[in-house]
PDB file of C-alpha atoms in Angstrom:
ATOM      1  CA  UNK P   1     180.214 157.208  43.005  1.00 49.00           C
ATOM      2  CA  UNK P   2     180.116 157.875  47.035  1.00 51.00           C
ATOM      3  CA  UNK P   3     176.971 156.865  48.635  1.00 55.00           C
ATOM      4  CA  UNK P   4     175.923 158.796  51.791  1.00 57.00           C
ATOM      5  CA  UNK P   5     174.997 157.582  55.189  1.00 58.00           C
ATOM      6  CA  UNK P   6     171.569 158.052  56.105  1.00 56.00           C
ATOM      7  CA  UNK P   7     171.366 160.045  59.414  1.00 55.00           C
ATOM      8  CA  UNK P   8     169.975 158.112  62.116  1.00 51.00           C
ATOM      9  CA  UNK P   9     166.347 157.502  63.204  1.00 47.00           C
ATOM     10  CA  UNK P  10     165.767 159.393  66.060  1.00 51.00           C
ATOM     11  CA  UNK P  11     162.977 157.504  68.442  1.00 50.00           C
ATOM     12  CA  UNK P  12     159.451 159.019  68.955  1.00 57.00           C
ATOM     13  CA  UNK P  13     160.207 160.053  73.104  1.00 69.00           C
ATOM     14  CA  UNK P  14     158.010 157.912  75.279  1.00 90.00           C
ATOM     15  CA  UNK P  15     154.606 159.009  76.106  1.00 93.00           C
ATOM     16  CA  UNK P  16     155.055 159.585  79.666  1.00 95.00           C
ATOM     17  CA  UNK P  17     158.346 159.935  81.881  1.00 96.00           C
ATOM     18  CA  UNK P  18     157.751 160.275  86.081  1.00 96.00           C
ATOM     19  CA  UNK P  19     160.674 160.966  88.161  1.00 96.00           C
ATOM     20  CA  UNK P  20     160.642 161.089  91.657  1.00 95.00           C
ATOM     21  CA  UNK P  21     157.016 161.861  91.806  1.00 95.00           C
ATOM     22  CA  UNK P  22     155.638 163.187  95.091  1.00 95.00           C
ATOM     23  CA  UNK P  23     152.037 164.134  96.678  1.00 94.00           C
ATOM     24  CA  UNK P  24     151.735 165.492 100.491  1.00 93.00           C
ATOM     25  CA  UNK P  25     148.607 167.075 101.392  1.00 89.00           C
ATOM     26  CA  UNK P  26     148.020 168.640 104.793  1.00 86.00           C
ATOM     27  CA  UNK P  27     144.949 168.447 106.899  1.00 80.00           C
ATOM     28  CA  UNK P  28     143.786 169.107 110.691  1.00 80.00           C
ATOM     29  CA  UNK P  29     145.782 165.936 111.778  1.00 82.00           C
ATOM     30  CA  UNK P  30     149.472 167.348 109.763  1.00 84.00           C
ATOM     31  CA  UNK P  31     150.393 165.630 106.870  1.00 87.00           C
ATOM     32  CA  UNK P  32     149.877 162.920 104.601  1.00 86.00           C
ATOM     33  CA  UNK P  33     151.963 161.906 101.654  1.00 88.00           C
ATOM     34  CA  UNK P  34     149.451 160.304  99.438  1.00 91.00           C
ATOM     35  CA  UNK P  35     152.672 159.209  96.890  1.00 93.00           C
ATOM     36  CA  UNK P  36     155.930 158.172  97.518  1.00 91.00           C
ATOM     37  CA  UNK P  37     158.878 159.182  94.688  1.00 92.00           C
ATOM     38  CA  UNK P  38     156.819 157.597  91.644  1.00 94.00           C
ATOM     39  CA  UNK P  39     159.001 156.609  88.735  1.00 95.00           C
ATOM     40  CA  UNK P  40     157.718 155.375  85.748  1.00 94.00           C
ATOM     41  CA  UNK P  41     157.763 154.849  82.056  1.00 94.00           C
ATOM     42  CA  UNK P  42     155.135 154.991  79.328  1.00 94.00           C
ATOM     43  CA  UNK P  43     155.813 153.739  76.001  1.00 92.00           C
ATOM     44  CA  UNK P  44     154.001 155.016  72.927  1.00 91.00           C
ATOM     45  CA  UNK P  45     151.410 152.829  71.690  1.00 89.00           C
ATOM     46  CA  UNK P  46     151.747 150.707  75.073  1.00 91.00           C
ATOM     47  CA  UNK P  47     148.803 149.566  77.342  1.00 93.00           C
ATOM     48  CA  UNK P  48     149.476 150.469  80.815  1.00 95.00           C
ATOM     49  CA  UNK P  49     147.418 149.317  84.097  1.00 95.00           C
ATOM     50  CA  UNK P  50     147.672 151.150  87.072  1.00 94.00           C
ATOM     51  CA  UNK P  51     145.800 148.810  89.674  1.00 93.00           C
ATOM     52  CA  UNK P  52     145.414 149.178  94.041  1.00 89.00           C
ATOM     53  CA  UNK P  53     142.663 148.983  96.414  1.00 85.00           C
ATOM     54  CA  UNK P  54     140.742 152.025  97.002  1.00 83.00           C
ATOM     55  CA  UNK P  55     142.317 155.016  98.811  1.00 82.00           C
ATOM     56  CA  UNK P  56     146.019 153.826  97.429  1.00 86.00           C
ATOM     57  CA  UNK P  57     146.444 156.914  95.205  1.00 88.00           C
ATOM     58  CA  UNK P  58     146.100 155.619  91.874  1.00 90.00           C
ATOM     59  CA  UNK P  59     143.351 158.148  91.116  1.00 88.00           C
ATOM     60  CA  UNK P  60     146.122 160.611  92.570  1.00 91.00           C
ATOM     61  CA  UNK P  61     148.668 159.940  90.221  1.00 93.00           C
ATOM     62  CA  UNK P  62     146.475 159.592  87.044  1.00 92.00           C
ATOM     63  CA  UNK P  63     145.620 162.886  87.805  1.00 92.00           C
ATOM     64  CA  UNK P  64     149.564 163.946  88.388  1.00 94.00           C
ATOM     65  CA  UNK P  65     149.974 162.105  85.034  1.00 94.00           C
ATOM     66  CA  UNK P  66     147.925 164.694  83.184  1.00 92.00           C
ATOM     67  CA  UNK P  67     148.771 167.939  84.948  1.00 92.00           C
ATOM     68  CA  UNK P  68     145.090 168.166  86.356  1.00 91.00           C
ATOM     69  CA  UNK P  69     146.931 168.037  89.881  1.00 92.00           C
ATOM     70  CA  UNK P  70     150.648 169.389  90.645  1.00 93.00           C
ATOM     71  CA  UNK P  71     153.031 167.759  92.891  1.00 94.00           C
ATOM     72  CA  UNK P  72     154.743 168.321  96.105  1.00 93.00           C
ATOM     73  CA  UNK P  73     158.165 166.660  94.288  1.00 95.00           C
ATOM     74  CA  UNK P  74     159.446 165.419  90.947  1.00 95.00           C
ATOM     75  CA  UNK P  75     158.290 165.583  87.483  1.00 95.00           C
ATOM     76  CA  UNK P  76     156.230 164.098  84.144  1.00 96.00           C
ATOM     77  CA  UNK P  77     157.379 164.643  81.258  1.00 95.00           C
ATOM     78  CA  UNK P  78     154.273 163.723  78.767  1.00 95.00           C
ATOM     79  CA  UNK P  79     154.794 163.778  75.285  1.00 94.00           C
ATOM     80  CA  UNK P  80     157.986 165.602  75.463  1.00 91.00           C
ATOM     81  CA  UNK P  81     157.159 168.394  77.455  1.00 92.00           C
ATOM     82  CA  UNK P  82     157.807 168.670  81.153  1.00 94.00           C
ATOM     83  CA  UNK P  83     154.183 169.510  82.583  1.00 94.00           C
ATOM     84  CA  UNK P  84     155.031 171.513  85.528  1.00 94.00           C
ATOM     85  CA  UNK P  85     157.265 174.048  84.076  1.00 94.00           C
ATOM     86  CA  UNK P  86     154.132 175.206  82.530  1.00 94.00           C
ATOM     87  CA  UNK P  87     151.933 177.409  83.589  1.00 93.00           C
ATOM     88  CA  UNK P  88     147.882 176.165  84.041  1.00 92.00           C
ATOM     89  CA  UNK P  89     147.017 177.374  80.459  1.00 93.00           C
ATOM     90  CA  UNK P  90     150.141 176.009  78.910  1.00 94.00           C
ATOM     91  CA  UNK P  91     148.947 172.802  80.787  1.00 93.00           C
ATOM     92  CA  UNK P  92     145.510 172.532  79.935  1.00 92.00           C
ATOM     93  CA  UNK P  93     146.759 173.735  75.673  1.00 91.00           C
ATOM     94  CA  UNK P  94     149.131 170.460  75.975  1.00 93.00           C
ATOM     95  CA  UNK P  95     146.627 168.229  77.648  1.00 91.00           C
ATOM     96  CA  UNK P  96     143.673 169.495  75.005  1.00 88.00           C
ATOM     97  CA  UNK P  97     146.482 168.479  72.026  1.00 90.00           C
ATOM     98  CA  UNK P  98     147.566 164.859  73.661  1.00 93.00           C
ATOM     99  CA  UNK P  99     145.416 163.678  76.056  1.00 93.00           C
ATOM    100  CA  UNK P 100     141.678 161.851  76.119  1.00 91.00           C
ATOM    101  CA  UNK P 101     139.947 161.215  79.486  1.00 90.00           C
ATOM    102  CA  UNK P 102     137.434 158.465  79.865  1.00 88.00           C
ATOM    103  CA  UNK P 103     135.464 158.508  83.596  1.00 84.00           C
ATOM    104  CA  UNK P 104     133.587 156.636  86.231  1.00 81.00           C
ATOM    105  CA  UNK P 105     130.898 158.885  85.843  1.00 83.00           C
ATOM    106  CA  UNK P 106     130.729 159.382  82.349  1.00 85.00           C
ATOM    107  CA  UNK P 107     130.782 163.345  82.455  1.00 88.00           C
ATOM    108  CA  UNK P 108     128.537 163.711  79.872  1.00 93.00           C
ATOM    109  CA  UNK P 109     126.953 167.699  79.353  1.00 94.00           C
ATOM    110  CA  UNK P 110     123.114 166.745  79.997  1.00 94.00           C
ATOM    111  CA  UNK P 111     121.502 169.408  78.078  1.00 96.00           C
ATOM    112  CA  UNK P 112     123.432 168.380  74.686  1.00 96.00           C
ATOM    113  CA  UNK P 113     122.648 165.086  72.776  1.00 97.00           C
ATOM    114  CA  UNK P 114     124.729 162.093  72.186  1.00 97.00           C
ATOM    115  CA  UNK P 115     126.330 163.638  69.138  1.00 97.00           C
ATOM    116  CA  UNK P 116     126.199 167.002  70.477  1.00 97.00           C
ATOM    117  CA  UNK P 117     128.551 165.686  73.250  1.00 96.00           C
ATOM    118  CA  UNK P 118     131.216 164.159  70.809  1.00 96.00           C
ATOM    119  CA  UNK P 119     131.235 167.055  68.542  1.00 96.00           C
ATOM    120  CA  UNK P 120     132.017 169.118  71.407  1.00 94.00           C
ATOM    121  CA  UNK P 121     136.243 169.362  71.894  1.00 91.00           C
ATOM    122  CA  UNK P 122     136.271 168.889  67.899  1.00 93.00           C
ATOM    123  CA  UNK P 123     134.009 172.577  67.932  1.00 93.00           C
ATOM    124  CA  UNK P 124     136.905 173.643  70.401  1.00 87.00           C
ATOM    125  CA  UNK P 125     139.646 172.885  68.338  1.00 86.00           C
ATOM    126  CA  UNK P 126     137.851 174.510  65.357  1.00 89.00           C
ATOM    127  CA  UNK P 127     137.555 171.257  63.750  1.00 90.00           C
ATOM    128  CA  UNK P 128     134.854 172.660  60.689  1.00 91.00           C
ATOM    129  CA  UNK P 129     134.206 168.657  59.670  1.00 94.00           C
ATOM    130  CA  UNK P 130     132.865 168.526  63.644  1.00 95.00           C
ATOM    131  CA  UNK P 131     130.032 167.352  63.195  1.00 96.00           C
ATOM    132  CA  UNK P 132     130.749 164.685  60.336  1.00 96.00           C
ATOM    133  CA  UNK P 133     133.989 162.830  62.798  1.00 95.00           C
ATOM    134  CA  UNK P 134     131.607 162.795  65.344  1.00 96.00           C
ATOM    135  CA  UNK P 135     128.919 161.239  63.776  1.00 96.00           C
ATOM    136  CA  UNK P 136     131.199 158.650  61.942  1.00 94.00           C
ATOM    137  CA  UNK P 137     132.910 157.878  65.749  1.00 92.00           C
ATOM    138  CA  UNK P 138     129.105 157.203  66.985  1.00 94.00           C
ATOM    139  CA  UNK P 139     128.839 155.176  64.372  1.00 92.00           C
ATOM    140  CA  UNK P 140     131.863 153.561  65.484  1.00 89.00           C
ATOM    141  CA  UNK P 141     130.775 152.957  68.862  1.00 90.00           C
ATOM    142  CA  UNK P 142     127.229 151.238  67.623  1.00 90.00           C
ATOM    143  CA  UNK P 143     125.354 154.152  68.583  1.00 92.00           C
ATOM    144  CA  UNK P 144     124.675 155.314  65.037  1.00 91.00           C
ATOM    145  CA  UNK P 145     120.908 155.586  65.796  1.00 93.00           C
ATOM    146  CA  UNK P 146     121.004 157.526  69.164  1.00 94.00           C
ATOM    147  CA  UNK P 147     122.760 160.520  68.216  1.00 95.00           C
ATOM    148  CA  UNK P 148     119.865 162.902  68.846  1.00 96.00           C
ATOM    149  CA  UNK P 149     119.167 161.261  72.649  1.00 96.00           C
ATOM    150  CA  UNK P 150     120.804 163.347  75.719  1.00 96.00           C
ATOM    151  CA  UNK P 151     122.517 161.410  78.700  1.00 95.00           C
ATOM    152  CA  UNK P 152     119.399 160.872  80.365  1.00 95.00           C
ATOM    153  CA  UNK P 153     117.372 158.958  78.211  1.00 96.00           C
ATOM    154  CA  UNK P 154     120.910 156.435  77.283  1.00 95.00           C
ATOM    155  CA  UNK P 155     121.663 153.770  79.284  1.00 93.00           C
ATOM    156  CA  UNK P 156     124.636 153.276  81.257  1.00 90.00           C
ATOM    157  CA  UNK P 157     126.181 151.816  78.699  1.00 90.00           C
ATOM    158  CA  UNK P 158     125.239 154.002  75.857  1.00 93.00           C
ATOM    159  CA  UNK P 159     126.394 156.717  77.719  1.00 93.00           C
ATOM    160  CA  UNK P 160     129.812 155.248  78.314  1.00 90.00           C
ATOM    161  CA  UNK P 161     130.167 154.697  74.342  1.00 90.00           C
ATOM    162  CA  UNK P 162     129.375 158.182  73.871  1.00 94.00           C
ATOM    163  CA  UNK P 163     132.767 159.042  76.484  1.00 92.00           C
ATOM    164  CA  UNK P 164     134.438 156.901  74.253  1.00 91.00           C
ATOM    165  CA  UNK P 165     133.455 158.370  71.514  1.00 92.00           C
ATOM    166  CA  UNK P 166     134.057 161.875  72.628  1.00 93.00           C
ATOM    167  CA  UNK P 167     137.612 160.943  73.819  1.00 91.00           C
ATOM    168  CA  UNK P 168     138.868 158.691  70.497  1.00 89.00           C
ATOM    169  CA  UNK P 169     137.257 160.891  67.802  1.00 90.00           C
ATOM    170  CA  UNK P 170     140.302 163.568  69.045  1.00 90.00           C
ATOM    171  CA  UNK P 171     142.859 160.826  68.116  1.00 90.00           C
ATOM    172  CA  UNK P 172     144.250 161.349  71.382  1.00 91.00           C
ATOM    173  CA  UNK P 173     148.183 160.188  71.753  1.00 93.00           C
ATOM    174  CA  UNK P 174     147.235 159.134  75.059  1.00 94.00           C
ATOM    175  CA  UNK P 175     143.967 158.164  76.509  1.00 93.00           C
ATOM    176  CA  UNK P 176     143.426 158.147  80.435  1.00 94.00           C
ATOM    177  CA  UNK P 177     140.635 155.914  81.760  1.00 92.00           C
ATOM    178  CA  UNK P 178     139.655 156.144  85.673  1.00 90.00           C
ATOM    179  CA  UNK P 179     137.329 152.827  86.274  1.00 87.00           C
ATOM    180  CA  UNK P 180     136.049 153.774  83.545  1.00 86.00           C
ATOM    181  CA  UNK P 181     133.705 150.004  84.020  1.00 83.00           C
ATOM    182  CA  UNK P 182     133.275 150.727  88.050  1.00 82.00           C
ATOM    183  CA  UNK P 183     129.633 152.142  86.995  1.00 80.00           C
ATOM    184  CA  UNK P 184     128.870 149.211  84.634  1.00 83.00           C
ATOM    185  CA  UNK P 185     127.255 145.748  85.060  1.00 84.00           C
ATOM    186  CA  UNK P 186     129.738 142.998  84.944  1.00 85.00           C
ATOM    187  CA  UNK P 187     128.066 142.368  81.285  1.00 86.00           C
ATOM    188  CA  UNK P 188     128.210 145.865  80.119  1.00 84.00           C
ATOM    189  CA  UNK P 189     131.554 146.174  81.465  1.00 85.00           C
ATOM    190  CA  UNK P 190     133.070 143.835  79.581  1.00 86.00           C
ATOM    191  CA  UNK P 191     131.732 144.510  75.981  1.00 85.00           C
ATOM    192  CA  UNK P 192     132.944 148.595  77.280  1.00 84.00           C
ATOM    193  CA  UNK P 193     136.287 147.230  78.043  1.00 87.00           C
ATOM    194  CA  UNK P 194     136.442 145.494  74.037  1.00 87.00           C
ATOM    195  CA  UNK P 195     135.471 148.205  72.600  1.00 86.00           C
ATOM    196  CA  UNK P 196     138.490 150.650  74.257  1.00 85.00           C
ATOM    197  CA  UNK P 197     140.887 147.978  73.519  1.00 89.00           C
ATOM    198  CA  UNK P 198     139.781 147.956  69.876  1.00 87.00           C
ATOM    199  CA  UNK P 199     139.560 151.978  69.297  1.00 82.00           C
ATOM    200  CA  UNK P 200     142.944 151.843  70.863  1.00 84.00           C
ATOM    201  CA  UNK P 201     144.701 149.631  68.304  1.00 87.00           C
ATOM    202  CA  UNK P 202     142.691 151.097  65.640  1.00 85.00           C
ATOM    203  CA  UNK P 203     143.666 154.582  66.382  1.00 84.00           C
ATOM    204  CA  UNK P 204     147.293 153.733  67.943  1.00 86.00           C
ATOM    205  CA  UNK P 205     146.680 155.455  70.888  1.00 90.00           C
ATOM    206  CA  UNK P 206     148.702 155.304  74.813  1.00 94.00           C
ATOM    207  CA  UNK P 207     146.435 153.797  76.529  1.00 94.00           C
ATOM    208  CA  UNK P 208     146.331 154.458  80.867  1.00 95.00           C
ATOM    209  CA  UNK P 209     144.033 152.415  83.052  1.00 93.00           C
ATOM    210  CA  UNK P 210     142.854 152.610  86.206  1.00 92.00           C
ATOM    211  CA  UNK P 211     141.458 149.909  87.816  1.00 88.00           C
ATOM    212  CA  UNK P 212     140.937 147.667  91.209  1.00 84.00           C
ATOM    213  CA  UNK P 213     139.656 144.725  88.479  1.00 83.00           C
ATOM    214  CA  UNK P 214     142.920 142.474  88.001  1.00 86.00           C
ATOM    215  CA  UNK P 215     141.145 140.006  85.358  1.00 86.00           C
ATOM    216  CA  UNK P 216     141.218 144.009  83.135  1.00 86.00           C
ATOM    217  CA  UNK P 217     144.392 144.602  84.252  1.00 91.00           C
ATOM    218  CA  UNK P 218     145.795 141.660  82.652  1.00 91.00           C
ATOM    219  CA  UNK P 219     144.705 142.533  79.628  1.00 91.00           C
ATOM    220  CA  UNK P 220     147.076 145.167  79.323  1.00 93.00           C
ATOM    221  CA  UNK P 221     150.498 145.118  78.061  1.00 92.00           C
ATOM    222  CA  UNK P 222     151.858 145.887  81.302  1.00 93.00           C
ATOM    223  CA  UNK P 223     150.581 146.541  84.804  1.00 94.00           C
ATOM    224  CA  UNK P 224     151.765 148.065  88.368  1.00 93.00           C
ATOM    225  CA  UNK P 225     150.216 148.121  91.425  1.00 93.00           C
ATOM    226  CA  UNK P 226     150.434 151.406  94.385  1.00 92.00           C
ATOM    227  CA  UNK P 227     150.396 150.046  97.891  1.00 91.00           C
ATOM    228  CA  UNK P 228     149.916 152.919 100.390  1.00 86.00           C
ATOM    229  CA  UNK P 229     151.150 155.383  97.789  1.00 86.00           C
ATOM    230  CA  UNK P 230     154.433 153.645  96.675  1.00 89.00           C
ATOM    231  CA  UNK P 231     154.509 151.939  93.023  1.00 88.00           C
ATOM    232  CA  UNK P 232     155.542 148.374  92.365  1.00 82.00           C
ATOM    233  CA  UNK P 233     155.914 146.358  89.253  1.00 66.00           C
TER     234      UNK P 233
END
């Protein structure tokens, strides 16, 4: 009896590759490379820190990172596609299937209510059990009896659960997060910053984080830092 070789396990690719990543903008003075040949590699699952002072382009290349922005040089490849041989709507299709966004400011829609909001890129999608996910993700979040309130009548806080909400209930493959405390009392902050890092094991996800706090930084898997545009770490 012959036994046959299994074929070999092929590795998920990494979440995000950047090659010789480049940003020059011009103004009325000539111009200004904001990033300097960026390389860098994501892991799946991994927990990724991107941390500078303000103005040092990490807000830049998170945005690079997702194909909101295109560059003057070099390339991401995120999830195994290569972002900028797409066109915008190709783009925007591939960021909609992989990616989760988490702000400073929340971006809530003001007019819709808490679960309103979450059930919103689920409704996109065409998700028919919308409106069940999102009220099981608010639950989730410990906002189980706010789901009727808009924005405006949540707290700070509240309303940053609801982000999270919206952003994790799409079992993103990689979630994006710009200061997404920088709004927050140190308090609030912190018990914002648990509950991402427990949705993200929970749910697996690539988690990106941008950040001028080093104490969060640290408790990522991995951190570099951008100095005038140029990556170290």
């Amino acid at each position: 009896m012959t036994t046959s070789t299994p074929p070999p396990v092929t590795p998920p690719p990494d979440a995000i590759v950047v090659q010789g990543l480049r940003k020059t903008v011009e103004d009325s003075s000539g111009s200004l490379t904001i990033l300097h040949n960026i390389d860098l590699r994501v892991s799946r699952g991994e927990t990724l820190a991107i941390v500078g002072a303000s103005g040092s382009g990490k807000s830049t290349l998170l945005s690079l990172l997702a194909g909101l922005d295109t560059p003057s040089a070099g390339s991401v490849m995120l999830c195994g596609q290569s972002m900028f041989e797409m066109n915008e709507d190709q783009r925007a299709a591939h960021r909609a299937r992989h990616v989760g966004f988490v702000f400073q400011s929340f971006q809530l829609i003001a007019h819709l209510s808490a679960l309103e909001n979450v059930m919103l890129p689920l409704e996109l999608r065409g998700d028919r059990d919308a409106r069940a996910k999102a009220a099981a993700m608010l639950e989730r979040v410990g906002l189980g009896q706010r789901q009727q309130h808009r924005p405006a009548v949540l707290s700070g806080g509240e309303q940053q659960r609801v982000a999270l909400a919206r952003a994790f209930v799409m079992r993103p493959d990689i979630l994006m997060a710009d200061e997404p405390t920088g709004s927050l009392d140190h308090a609030t902050g912190q018990a914002i910053m648990d509950l991402m890092f427990e949705l993200n094991r929970e749910v697996g996800t690539t988690l990106i984080l941008v950040t001028h706090d080093l104490h969060m930084a640290q408790r990522c898997s991995h951190q570099v830092r951008i100095t005038a545009g140029q990556l170290s770490g």
